[in-house]
Short mmCIF file of C-alpha atoms in Angstrom, two decimals:
data_model
loop_
_atom_site.label_atom_id
_atom_site.label_comp_id
_atom_site.label_asym_id
_atom_site.label_seq_id
_atom_site.Cartn_x
_atom_site.Cartn_y
_atom_site.Cartn_z
CA MET A 1 -20.55 46.56 -4.94
CA SER A 2 -17.05 48.91 -4.71
CA SER A 3 -13.95 47.65 -5.45
CA ASP A 4 -11.77 50.59 -4.37
CA GLY A 5 -8.42 50.34 -3.53
CA GLY A 6 -7.88 47.82 -5.98
CA LYS A 7 -8.52 44.90 -3.86
CA LYS A 8 -11.17 42.78 -5.43
CA GLN A 9 -13.43 40.57 -3.28
CA PHE A 10 -12.20 36.66 -3.13
CA TRP A 11 -14.87 35.63 -5.34
CA LYS A 12 -13.47 38.33 -8.29
CA ARG A 13 -10.35 36.38 -7.72
CA ASN A 14 -11.43 32.99 -8.93
CA THR A 15 -11.56 32.76 -12.84
CA ALA A 16 -13.75 29.77 -12.97
CA LYS A 17 -17.32 30.01 -14.38
CA VAL A 18 -19.66 29.94 -11.56
CA PRO A 19 -22.39 28.54 -10.79
CA GLY A 20 -22.75 24.97 -11.51
CA SER A 21 -19.16 24.89 -13.45
CA ILE A 22 -17.05 21.80 -13.00
CA GLN A 23 -14.88 22.14 -9.45
CA HIS A 24 -12.20 20.02 -9.00
CA VAL A 25 -12.48 17.89 -6.04
CA TYR A 26 -8.91 17.47 -3.75
CA GLY A 27 -8.24 13.91 -3.31
CA ALA A 28 -10.17 12.22 -6.00
CA GLN A 29 -7.41 9.94 -6.72
CA HIS A 30 -7.88 7.21 -9.08
CA PRO A 31 -6.22 5.12 -10.12
CA PRO A 32 -5.20 3.60 -6.70
CA PHE A 33 -2.44 5.25 -4.80
CA ASP A 34 0.60 3.83 -6.37
CA PRO A 35 3.65 4.92 -3.86
CA LEU A 36 6.27 5.44 -6.86
CA LEU A 37 4.23 7.38 -8.98
CA HIS A 38 2.93 9.55 -6.15
CA ALA A 39 6.30 9.70 -4.65
CA ASN A 40 7.52 11.28 -8.01
CA LEU A 41 4.54 13.92 -8.04
CA ILE A 42 5.49 14.84 -4.86
CA LYS A 43 8.87 15.37 -5.57
CA ALA A 44 7.76 17.69 -8.91
CA GLY A 45 4.68 19.25 -7.57
CA ASN A 46 5.92 20.02 -4.13
CA LYS A 47 9.07 21.84 -4.31
CA PRO A 48 8.96 25.25 -1.52
CA PRO A 49 10.10 28.19 -2.53
CA SER A 50 13.87 29.23 -1.16
CA THR A 51 12.13 31.25 1.66
CA SER A 52 9.97 28.79 3.07
CA THR A 53 10.33 26.06 5.20
CA PRO A 54 11.19 22.65 3.15
CA GLY A 55 8.26 20.01 2.96
CA LYS A 56 5.58 22.83 3.88
CA PRO A 57 3.33 24.16 1.41
CA LYS A 58 2.45 27.59 0.71
CA LYS A 59 -0.62 28.41 2.91
CA ALA A 60 -3.98 29.26 0.93
CA THR A 61 -5.78 32.57 1.98
CA THR A 62 -8.97 31.74 0.37
CA PHE A 63 -10.91 28.52 -0.11
CA GLN A 64 -10.71 28.88 -3.88
CA GLU A 65 -7.13 29.59 -3.87
CA PHE A 66 -6.70 26.11 -1.38
CA GLU A 67 -8.89 24.32 -4.01
CA SER A 68 -6.53 25.36 -6.98
CA ILE A 69 -3.51 24.26 -5.05
CA THR A 70 -4.92 20.86 -3.98
CA SER A 71 -6.64 20.01 -7.43
CA ASP A 72 -6.67 16.29 -8.21
CA ALA A 73 -3.47 15.45 -9.92
CA TRP A 74 -5.16 13.18 -12.30
CA ASP A 75 -7.09 15.71 -13.89
CA VAL A 76 -4.37 18.52 -14.39
CA GLY A 77 -4.60 19.33 -18.43
CA ASP A 78 -7.01 18.23 -20.56
CA ASP A 79 -5.00 14.67 -21.62
CA ASP A 80 -4.85 12.51 -18.72
CA ASP A 81 -2.47 10.12 -20.64
CA GLU A 82 0.15 12.80 -21.06
CA LEU A 83 0.20 13.37 -16.96
CA LEU A 84 0.80 9.34 -16.43
CA ALA A 85 3.49 9.39 -19.64
CA MET A 86 5.44 12.09 -18.31
CA ALA A 87 5.07 10.72 -14.49
CA ALA A 88 6.14 7.21 -15.81
CA GLN A 89 9.44 8.53 -16.91
CA ASN A 90 10.36 9.32 -13.78
CA LEU A 91 9.81 5.81 -12.14
CA ASN A 92 12.79 4.19 -10.44
CA ILE A 93 13.81 1.39 -12.90
CA GLU A 94 15.86 -0.04 -10.35
CA VAL A 95 12.75 -0.86 -8.15
CA VAL A 96 10.97 -2.17 -11.35
CA MET A 97 13.91 -4.61 -12.09
CA GLU A 98 13.82 -5.83 -8.64
CA THR A 99 10.42 -6.76 -8.98
CA ALA A 100 11.11 -8.51 -12.29
CA ASN A 101 13.87 -10.41 -10.91
CA LYS A 102 12.07 -11.19 -7.81
CA VAL A 103 9.10 -12.92 -10.21
CA ILE A 104 12.10 -15.00 -12.01
CA GLU A 105 13.35 -16.05 -8.92
CA ASN A 106 10.17 -17.48 -7.61
CA HIS A 107 9.49 -19.38 -10.66
CA SER A 108 12.58 -20.61 -10.41
CA LYS A 109 12.47 -21.90 -6.64
CA LEU A 110 9.15 -23.29 -7.80
CA GLN A 111 10.71 -25.43 -10.14
CA GLU A 112 13.30 -26.38 -7.90
CA ARG A 113 11.16 -27.38 -4.97
CA ARG A 114 8.86 -29.60 -7.36
CA GLN A 115 12.12 -31.64 -8.25
CA GLN A 116 13.30 -31.71 -5.07
CA GLN A 117 10.01 -32.92 -3.70
CA GLN A 118 10.11 -35.41 -6.20
CA GLN A 119 13.52 -36.66 -5.25
CA LEU A 120 13.01 -36.75 -1.88
CA ASP A 121 9.49 -38.48 -1.98
CA GLU A 122 11.68 -41.36 -3.83
CA VAL A 123 14.55 -41.53 -1.40
CA PHE A 124 12.85 -40.83 1.98
CA GLU A 125 9.31 -41.77 1.95
CA PRO A 126 7.84 -45.00 2.30
CA GLU A 127 5.49 -46.43 -0.36
CA GLU A 128 2.30 -46.30 1.66
CA LYS A 129 2.43 -42.43 2.28
CA GLU A 130 2.96 -41.78 -1.42
CA GLU A 131 -0.47 -40.86 -1.74
CA GLU A 132 -0.78 -38.45 1.10
CA GLU A 133 2.46 -36.72 0.24
CA GLY A 134 0.91 -36.25 -3.27
CA HIS A 135 -1.83 -34.31 -1.81
CA GLU A 136 0.32 -32.13 0.34
CA GLU A 137 2.37 -31.37 -2.80
CA ASP A 138 -0.63 -30.07 -4.74
CA GLU A 139 -1.53 -27.80 -1.77
CA ASN A 140 1.84 -26.44 -1.70
CA GLU A 141 2.46 -26.40 -5.38
CA GLN A 142 -1.39 -24.09 -4.99
CA GLU A 143 0.62 -22.03 -2.52
CA GLU A 144 3.58 -21.42 -4.30
CA GLU A 145 1.38 -20.47 -7.44
CA GLU A 146 -0.37 -18.20 -6.03
CA GLU A 147 2.69 -16.41 -4.53
CA ALA A 148 4.04 -16.20 -7.95
CA ALA A 149 0.90 -14.99 -9.55
CA GLU A 150 0.96 -12.34 -6.50
CA THR A 151 4.36 -10.95 -7.67
CA THR A 152 3.60 -11.40 -11.03
CA ALA A 153 0.58 -8.96 -10.74
CA GLU A 154 3.09 -6.41 -9.23
CA LEU A 155 4.98 -6.50 -11.91
CA SER A 156 2.61 -6.32 -14.56
CA PHE A 157 1.46 -2.89 -13.13
CA SER A 158 5.21 -1.64 -13.75
CA SER A 159 5.96 -3.37 -16.98
CA GLU A 160 3.93 -1.45 -18.72
CA ARG A 161 6.19 1.72 -18.05
CA LEU A 162 9.54 -0.63 -18.20
CA PRO A 163 11.68 0.55 -21.10
CA HIS A 164 12.06 -1.82 -23.67
CA SER A 165 15.82 -1.35 -23.54
CA ASP A 166 16.20 -2.49 -20.30
CA SER A 167 14.54 -5.80 -20.65
CA ARG A 168 18.23 -7.56 -20.90
CA LEU A 169 18.42 -6.95 -17.12
CA VAL A 170 15.92 -9.77 -16.18
CA LYS A 171 17.70 -13.04 -15.52
CA SER A 172 16.70 -16.07 -17.31
CA HIS A 173 15.82 -19.53 -15.42
CA SER A 174 18.74 -21.24 -16.21
CA GLU A 175 20.59 -18.65 -14.07
CA ALA A 176 18.81 -19.94 -10.82
CA PRO A 177 21.09 -21.91 -8.52
CA ILE A 178 20.75 -25.51 -7.52
CA GLY A 179 20.83 -26.27 -3.73
CA SER A 180 22.48 -28.95 -2.17
CA PRO A 181 20.95 -31.86 -0.49
CA LYS A 182 21.33 -30.54 2.88
CA GLU A 183 19.43 -27.33 1.59
CA MET A 184 16.68 -29.79 0.20
CA ILE A 185 15.73 -31.53 3.24
CA GLY A 186 15.80 -27.85 5.05
CA GLU A 187 13.31 -26.28 2.47
CA ARG A 188 11.44 -29.44 2.54
CA ALA A 189 10.54 -28.84 6.64
CA ALA A 190 10.01 -25.26 5.85
CA LEU A 191 7.57 -26.17 3.45
CA GLN A 192 5.92 -28.77 5.67
CA ARG A 193 5.36 -25.89 8.43
CA GLN A 194 3.99 -23.32 5.78
CA GLN A 195 1.30 -25.92 5.26
CA SER A 196 0.30 -26.02 8.71
CA LEU A 197 -0.54 -22.06 8.49
CA PRO A 198 -3.85 -20.70 8.20
CA HIS A 199 -4.73 -19.21 4.95
CA ARG A 200 -5.54 -15.95 4.80
CA PRO A 201 -9.03 -15.31 3.03
CA VAL A 202 -9.25 -13.15 -0.04
CA ILE A 203 -12.12 -10.72 1.05
CA PRO A 204 -14.13 -9.30 -2.00
CA LEU A 205 -14.13 -5.52 -2.10
CA VAL A 206 -17.88 -5.35 -2.20
CA ALA A 207 -18.70 -7.75 0.74
CA ARG A 208 -17.16 -10.31 3.08
CA MET A 209 -17.85 -13.84 1.99
CA ALA A 210 -19.31 -14.43 5.26
CA ASP A 211 -22.22 -11.08 4.55
CA GLN A 212 -23.43 -12.80 1.56
CA ASN A 213 -25.43 -15.65 3.12
CA THR A 214 -25.63 -17.41 -0.14
CA SER A 215 -24.59 -21.00 -1.44
CA GLY A 216 -20.92 -22.22 -0.73
CA THR A 217 -21.05 -19.18 2.20
CA PRO A 218 -21.01 -19.99 5.90
CA ALA A 219 -24.58 -20.62 7.20
CA MET A 220 -25.94 -17.64 9.14
CA THR A 221 -25.63 -17.81 13.07
CA GLU A 222 -28.80 -18.06 15.09
CA ARG A 223 -28.54 -14.43 16.14
CA GLU A 224 -28.63 -13.21 12.52
CA ALA A 225 -31.21 -15.53 11.65
CA PHE A 226 -33.17 -14.12 14.48
CA ARG A 227 -32.23 -10.07 13.51
CA LEU A 228 -33.74 -11.47 10.00
CA ASP A 229 -36.78 -12.61 10.88
CA LYS A 230 -37.32 -9.63 13.05
CA PHE A 231 -36.76 -7.65 9.89
CA ARG A 232 -39.31 -9.68 7.79
CA GLN A 233 -42.00 -9.32 10.41
CA LEU A 234 -42.01 -5.77 10.76
CA LEU A 235 -41.84 -5.23 6.79
CA ALA A 236 -44.93 -7.59 6.37
CA GLY A 237 -47.28 -5.48 8.05
CA PRO A 238 -49.56 -3.16 6.59
CA ASN A 239 -47.81 0.15 7.72
CA THR A 240 -44.41 -0.33 8.65
CA ASP A 241 -43.19 1.43 11.96
CA LEU A 242 -40.48 3.20 10.46
CA GLU A 243 -38.95 4.51 14.27
CA GLU A 244 -38.93 0.80 15.22
CA LEU A 245 -37.25 -0.30 11.57
CA ARG A 246 -34.61 2.73 12.14
CA LYS A 247 -33.70 1.02 15.79
CA LEU A 248 -33.62 -2.40 14.22
CA SER A 249 -31.12 -1.12 11.23
CA TRP A 250 -28.96 0.93 13.05
CA SER A 251 -26.67 -2.22 13.95
CA GLY A 252 -26.72 -3.19 10.47
CA ILE A 253 -29.53 -4.73 7.71
CA PRO A 254 -29.22 -8.24 6.56
CA ARG A 255 -28.69 -8.40 2.89
CA GLN A 256 -31.95 -9.95 1.99
CA VAL A 257 -33.87 -7.17 3.21
CA ARG A 258 -31.59 -4.28 2.65
CA PRO A 259 -33.13 -2.83 -0.63
CA ILE A 260 -36.57 -2.42 0.71
CA THR A 261 -35.24 -1.11 4.09
CA TRP A 262 -33.02 1.32 2.31
CA LYS A 263 -35.70 2.42 0.28
CA LEU A 264 -38.33 2.93 3.14
CA LEU A 265 -35.65 4.81 5.61
CA SER A 266 -34.46 6.93 2.54
CA GLY A 267 -38.30 8.32 2.19
CA TYR A 268 -38.17 7.09 -1.43
CA LEU A 269 -41.16 4.41 -0.35
CA PRO A 270 -44.00 5.15 1.82
CA ALA A 271 -44.75 3.29 4.96
CA ASN A 272 -47.93 2.18 3.66
CA ALA A 273 -47.65 -1.50 2.03
CA GLU A 274 -50.41 -0.73 -0.25
CA ARG A 275 -48.98 2.34 -1.75
CA ARG A 276 -45.78 1.01 -2.53
CA ALA A 277 -45.92 -0.49 -6.02
CA SER A 278 -47.84 2.61 -7.41
CA THR A 279 -45.10 4.74 -5.90
CA LEU A 280 -42.39 2.81 -7.60
CA GLN A 281 -43.97 2.68 -10.80
CA ARG A 282 -45.01 6.39 -10.63
CA LYS A 283 -41.40 7.37 -9.71
CA ARG A 284 -39.78 5.15 -12.20
CA GLN A 285 -41.25 6.23 -15.08
CA GLU A 286 -41.04 9.90 -14.01
CA TYR A 287 -37.17 9.10 -13.98
CA PHE A 288 -37.23 7.83 -17.63
CA GLY A 289 -39.02 11.12 -18.64
CA PHE A 290 -36.39 13.06 -17.59
CA ILE A 291 -34.05 10.92 -19.69
CA GLU A 292 -36.54 11.35 -22.53
CA GLN A 293 -36.58 15.49 -21.91
CA TYR A 294 -33.18 15.96 -20.88
CA TYR A 295 -30.58 13.51 -21.90
CA ASP A 296 -29.91 14.58 -25.50
CA SER A 297 -29.16 17.85 -24.28
CA ARG A 298 -25.86 16.81 -23.21
CA ASN A 299 -24.60 17.28 -26.57
CA ASP A 300 -25.50 21.07 -25.98
CA GLU A 301 -22.77 23.43 -26.11
CA HIS A 302 -23.70 24.92 -22.37
CA HIS A 303 -23.70 21.23 -21.02
CA GLN A 304 -20.46 19.87 -22.50
CA ASP A 305 -18.35 20.69 -19.62
CA THR A 306 -20.71 19.08 -17.25
CA TYR A 307 -21.02 15.88 -19.45
CA ARG A 308 -17.31 15.61 -20.28
CA GLN A 309 -16.67 15.73 -16.49
CA ILE A 310 -18.94 12.96 -15.85
CA HIS A 311 -17.68 11.10 -18.80
CA ILE A 312 -14.40 11.21 -17.26
CA ASP A 313 -14.76 10.61 -13.57
CA ILE A 314 -17.48 7.35 -14.41
CA PRO A 315 -14.32 5.25 -15.57
CA ARG A 316 -12.55 6.18 -12.05
CA THR A 317 -15.57 5.09 -9.84
CA ASN A 318 -14.60 2.01 -8.05
CA PRO A 319 -11.90 0.88 -10.66
CA LEU A 320 -10.74 -2.29 -8.80
CA ILE A 321 -14.07 -3.55 -8.70
CA PRO A 322 -14.93 -5.05 -12.55
CA LEU A 323 -18.94 -4.63 -11.90
CA PHE A 324 -18.52 -0.96 -12.35
CA GLN A 325 -15.99 -1.11 -15.57
CA GLN A 326 -18.82 -2.86 -17.46
CA ALA A 327 -19.99 -0.28 -20.46
CA SER A 328 -23.67 -0.84 -19.39
CA VAL A 329 -23.33 0.00 -15.68
CA GLN A 330 -20.96 3.17 -17.05
CA GLU A 331 -23.96 4.40 -18.93
CA ILE A 332 -26.17 3.98 -16.22
CA PHE A 333 -24.10 6.20 -14.22
CA GLU A 334 -23.80 8.73 -16.71
CA ARG A 335 -27.55 9.16 -17.24
CA ILE A 336 -28.08 9.34 -13.22
CA LEU A 337 -25.50 12.07 -13.10
CA PHE A 338 -26.20 14.25 -15.82
CA ILE A 339 -29.94 13.87 -14.99
CA TRP A 340 -29.23 15.20 -11.30
CA ALA A 341 -26.78 17.83 -12.77
CA ILE A 342 -29.56 19.07 -14.87
CA ARG A 343 -32.18 19.47 -12.15
CA HIS A 344 -29.69 20.91 -9.52
CA PRO A 345 -28.55 24.00 -11.32
CA ALA A 346 -27.34 25.64 -7.84
CA SER A 347 -24.42 23.06 -7.81
CA GLY A 348 -24.32 20.84 -11.07
CA TYR A 349 -22.22 18.06 -10.93
CA VAL A 350 -19.20 18.22 -8.71
CA GLN A 351 -16.69 15.33 -8.65
CA GLY A 352 -17.37 13.00 -5.71
CA ILE A 353 -21.06 12.72 -6.20
CA ASN A 354 -20.22 9.90 -8.66
CA ASP A 355 -19.24 7.79 -5.75
CA LEU A 356 -22.55 8.44 -3.80
CA VAL A 357 -24.28 6.03 -6.84
CA THR A 358 -22.47 2.97 -6.17
CA PRO A 359 -23.67 1.86 -2.63
CA PHE A 360 -27.32 2.06 -3.61
CA PHE A 361 -26.92 0.53 -7.18
CA VAL A 362 -24.79 -2.53 -5.62
CA VAL A 363 -27.69 -2.81 -2.97
CA TYR A 364 -30.31 -2.51 -5.56
CA VAL A 365 -28.54 -5.16 -8.02
CA PHE A 366 -28.37 -7.74 -4.96
CA GLU A 367 -32.46 -7.35 -4.81
CA TYR A 368 -32.26 -9.37 -8.10
CA ILE A 369 -29.44 -11.70 -7.76
CA GLU A 370 -27.91 -14.51 -5.33
CA GLU A 371 -24.36 -14.48 -6.28
CA GLU A 372 -21.42 -12.12 -5.35
CA VAL A 373 -21.86 -8.89 -7.18
CA GLU A 374 -18.01 -7.91 -7.72
CA ASN A 375 -17.80 -9.79 -11.06
CA PHE A 376 -21.52 -10.11 -12.12
CA ASP A 377 -22.55 -9.34 -15.62
CA VAL A 378 -25.30 -7.26 -15.47
CA SER A 379 -26.22 -7.58 -19.30
CA SER A 380 -27.40 -11.03 -17.96
CA LEU A 381 -30.68 -8.92 -16.25
CA GLN A 382 -33.53 -8.14 -18.25
CA GLU A 383 -34.02 -4.48 -19.77
CA GLU A 384 -36.97 -4.00 -17.38
CA VAL A 385 -34.56 -4.81 -13.96
CA LEU A 386 -31.97 -2.61 -14.96
CA ARG A 387 -34.27 0.37 -15.64
CA ASN A 388 -35.81 -0.43 -12.06
CA ILE A 389 -32.00 -0.29 -10.57
CA GLU A 390 -31.37 2.86 -12.31
CA ALA A 391 -34.68 4.46 -11.47
CA ASP A 392 -34.50 3.37 -7.86
CA SER A 393 -30.68 4.31 -7.40
CA PHE A 394 -31.51 7.75 -8.90
CA TRP A 395 -34.28 8.73 -6.60
CA CYS A 396 -32.42 7.35 -3.40
CA MET A 397 -29.00 8.97 -3.99
CA SER A 398 -31.29 12.58 -4.72
CA LYS A 399 -32.59 12.06 -1.19
CA LEU A 400 -29.31 11.59 0.30
CA LEU A 401 -27.88 14.75 -1.96
CA ASP A 402 -30.97 17.01 -0.62
CA GLY A 403 -30.00 17.01 3.13
CA ILE A 404 -26.04 17.76 2.41
CA GLN A 405 -26.56 20.10 -0.86
CA ASP A 406 -24.73 22.62 0.53
CA ASN A 407 -21.77 20.52 0.30
CA TYR A 408 -21.46 21.12 -3.26
CA THR A 409 -22.68 24.43 -3.96
CA PHE A 410 -20.57 27.26 -5.05
CA ALA A 411 -17.18 27.14 -2.30
CA GLN A 412 -18.91 24.01 -0.67
CA PRO A 413 -19.75 25.84 2.45
CA GLY A 414 -21.25 22.85 4.06
CA ILE A 415 -18.03 20.94 3.88
CA GLN A 416 -15.96 24.21 5.17
CA ARG A 417 -18.19 24.35 8.24
CA LYS A 418 -18.05 20.36 8.69
CA VAL A 419 -13.91 20.49 8.43
CA LYS A 420 -13.82 23.45 10.83
CA ALA A 421 -16.01 21.42 13.56
CA LEU A 422 -13.93 18.53 12.97
CA GLU A 423 -11.08 20.22 13.96
CA GLU A 424 -12.66 21.50 16.89
CA LEU A 425 -13.80 18.51 18.10
CA VAL A 426 -10.63 16.56 17.97
CA SER A 427 -8.87 19.28 20.02
CA ARG A 428 -11.34 18.59 22.22
CA ILE A 429 -11.13 14.77 22.48
CA ASP A 430 -7.55 14.01 21.65
CA GLU A 431 -5.44 17.09 22.20
CA THR A 432 -2.10 15.27 21.59
CA VAL A 433 -3.07 14.27 18.06
CA HIS A 434 -4.45 17.83 17.24
CA ARG A 435 -1.28 19.57 18.49
CA HIS A 436 0.71 16.95 16.73
CA MET A 437 -0.87 17.95 13.31
CA GLN A 438 -0.40 21.56 14.07
CA HIS A 439 3.16 21.21 15.00
CA TYR A 440 3.72 19.90 11.05
CA GLU A 441 1.59 22.40 9.93
CA VAL A 442 -1.17 19.81 8.79
CA GLU A 443 -4.35 21.66 8.06
CA TYR A 444 -7.62 19.59 8.58
CA LEU A 445 -8.78 20.69 5.09
CA GLN A 446 -6.12 19.16 3.37
CA PHE A 447 -7.25 15.52 4.15
CA ALA A 448 -10.68 15.97 5.79
CA PHE A 449 -12.07 17.61 2.67
CA ARG A 450 -12.66 14.58 1.11
CA TRP A 451 -13.92 12.86 4.17
CA MET A 452 -16.56 15.22 3.95
CA ASN A 453 -17.00 15.45 0.21
CA ASN A 454 -17.09 11.50 -0.35
CA LEU A 455 -18.44 10.42 2.86
CA LEU A 456 -15.37 8.41 3.62
CA MET A 457 -16.09 6.50 0.50
CA ARG A 458 -12.32 6.95 -0.62
CA GLU A 459 -10.95 5.68 2.85
CA LEU A 460 -12.96 2.86 3.38
CA PRO A 461 -14.00 -0.49 1.19
CA LEU A 462 -17.34 -0.47 -0.40
CA ARG A 463 -18.54 -3.53 1.68
CA CYS A 464 -17.70 -1.24 4.55
CA THR A 465 -19.39 1.88 3.09
CA ILE A 466 -22.53 -0.43 2.67
CA ARG A 467 -22.45 -0.92 6.21
CA LEU A 468 -21.90 2.22 7.39
CA TRP A 469 -24.85 3.57 5.15
CA ASP A 470 -27.38 1.11 7.16
CA THR A 471 -26.41 3.47 10.44
CA TYR A 472 -26.52 6.62 8.40
CA GLN A 473 -29.99 5.80 6.96
CA ALA A 474 -31.03 4.87 10.35
CA GLU A 475 -29.52 7.88 12.40
CA PRO A 476 -31.47 11.04 12.09
CA GLU A 477 -29.53 13.31 9.73
CA GLY A 478 -26.96 10.30 9.64
CA PHE A 479 -25.11 12.05 6.44
CA SER A 480 -25.30 15.42 7.27
CA HIS A 481 -24.63 15.33 11.07
CA PHE A 482 -23.63 12.00 12.58
CA HIS A 483 -20.77 11.69 9.79
CA LEU A 484 -19.09 14.54 11.69
CA TYR A 485 -18.48 12.08 14.63
CA VAL A 486 -17.55 9.14 12.54
CA CYS A 487 -15.34 11.00 10.59
CA ALA A 488 -13.38 12.35 14.49
CA ALA A 489 -13.48 8.51 15.90
CA PHE A 490 -12.20 7.70 12.21
CA LEU A 491 -9.01 10.12 12.84
CA VAL A 492 -8.47 9.02 16.61
CA ARG A 493 -8.44 5.59 15.49
CA TRP A 494 -4.83 5.98 13.69
CA ARG A 495 -3.46 7.80 16.39
CA LYS A 496 -0.65 6.02 17.16
CA GLU A 497 0.48 5.77 13.59
CA ILE A 498 -0.03 9.74 13.44
CA LEU A 499 2.25 10.42 16.50
CA GLU A 500 4.96 8.06 14.48
CA GLU A 501 5.11 10.49 12.05
CA LYS A 502 7.36 13.28 12.33
CA ASP A 503 7.28 15.14 9.17
CA PHE A 504 4.39 16.97 6.94
CA GLN A 505 4.92 14.42 3.95
CA GLY A 506 4.83 11.92 6.30
CA LEU A 507 1.32 12.36 7.87
CA MET A 508 -0.39 13.72 4.71
CA ILE A 509 0.51 10.21 3.27
CA LEU A 510 -0.93 8.67 5.92
CA LEU A 511 -3.84 10.49 6.24
CA GLN A 512 -4.71 9.93 2.48
CA ASN A 513 -3.79 6.33 2.13
CA LEU A 514 -5.15 4.65 5.78
CA PRO A 515 -4.77 0.81 5.73
CA THR A 516 -8.51 -0.29 5.49
CA MET A 517 -8.42 -2.43 2.90
CA HIS A 518 -9.25 -5.48 4.87
CA TRP A 519 -11.79 -4.04 7.58
CA GLY A 520 -15.11 -5.43 7.52
CA ASN A 521 -18.25 -5.45 9.58
CA GLU A 522 -16.35 -5.67 12.97
CA GLU A 523 -14.05 -2.62 12.30
CA VAL A 524 -16.94 -0.59 11.14
CA SER A 525 -18.95 -1.29 14.31
CA VAL A 526 -16.26 -0.36 16.88
CA LEU A 527 -16.29 2.93 14.74
CA LEU A 528 -19.86 3.74 15.04
CA ALA A 529 -19.88 3.05 18.56
CA GLU A 530 -17.33 5.25 19.38
CA ALA A 531 -18.99 7.85 17.16
CA TYR A 532 -22.16 7.61 19.17
CA ARG A 533 -20.37 7.93 21.97
CA LEU A 534 -18.71 11.28 20.85
CA LYS A 535 -22.24 12.50 19.72
CA PHE A 536 -23.75 11.75 22.76
CA ALA A 537 -21.17 13.75 24.45
CA PHE A 538 -20.83 16.58 22.48
CA ALA A 539 -24.11 16.93 20.05
CA ASP A 540 -26.12 18.46 23.01
CA ALA A 541 -23.50 20.55 24.56
CA PRO A 542 -22.02 22.77 22.00
CA ASN A 543 -19.69 24.24 24.76
CA HIS A 544 -17.93 21.16 24.89
CA TYR A 545 -16.35 22.30 21.78
CA LYS A 546 -14.71 25.32 23.38
CA ARG A 547 -11.88 25.55 25.66
#
């Protein structure tokens, strides 16, 4: 091809090695979002040139230029520790010290209240109520200790960056003021009111307690028991009706039958029950044959870039869940991702693919345990069980990626098409939101790239992703097509918050850190219902995209 006129083609302006080279993926932000840290990174990295409008970044003319501009901040340079250290120097020490003082103040108040409670019990309470008040005091102390522990956790994240020279700013316990008797009575009344308030439950990141259906959790409702029975009847037949299984799975799959159901819906297992055992044995042996054949080549020079990127990304995979920080689990993920990359040279490994292993791994661990999985020690499982979980996760992830591989090939054309379709769809279903983002020059690629690349896994807790994938597995082309309508419904879900933001930076911070930490099955079900409505209205009527 000619390059007359000195104007190179867009792919020639990209200096990265292609195809199959490691491409940084926008938005892969692990560790989790830290407002202090990111505020400084934004100030340092988003300084506009003097000729441009403040707060608005330079527009990219090609996908590769956009990709280089929006590279993951945690991947800049060869040494992540240098970036963290550099950012730590810019932390607002006043905020850190305010947090430290708050911890001391909380502990001081706790000590005072214990003394006040004891004095008041002696003065104001009759003897026959001593036992009851002691019980209430224990509950109150537990609440106060939990509050202090939460604040201490906040401090622990900041104290790692706190210079030793500033430690003198922290007040001692002895400096806490002592309240008057009148204040003591008022505080006691406030504490009694606090005891009457309902406790907000701690929601596990993998699954809500009510979703587990194990000992110590609420019993299944009559409807849940009925649905579980229907699944078991359907799966017990000699030939499972996959169409009927999809209809039943669309509204969610009970944990007890989710492993076998996912394997059937993904096409990993046959509908014929007699062939399943032999199929599992053959596919598991085939996977470990790949390990013996290819895994040692990770040390070869031409595979070093791939293996290094996988090795970097694995510790960042769900860093808030202890399960994924275990060495044996990280080794399993490294093998799965490396073998997949070797067998798919057209794309190779791309950041974001590591996230797609986690739902399968968690679901297939559930096949062998009854307790919660977040803190489960996988080393307690038999070696053969771990091998089965690893092989099953590999094959099901491969089945998923077979349908969306153009998302990860050179220039990631599948994602570009989906982001463009999302923009057109949102402009039709909520023109106000669309024009609001246009007004502040927010490009859909700047936030929706991650939504398509990671299938919303960075936006939702893992428990919600598993529920979402129940429907994706049941829906025809769920990962490749239906996901578009889920993203549109997800964006419009936050229209009020979006319209309240009045600048580019505020919109980007919101869209990249949406408050979904406490979402559960109910919120996901509403999201899916709205996505289905959009699909019904637009999927078979492409002219609806156009004005």
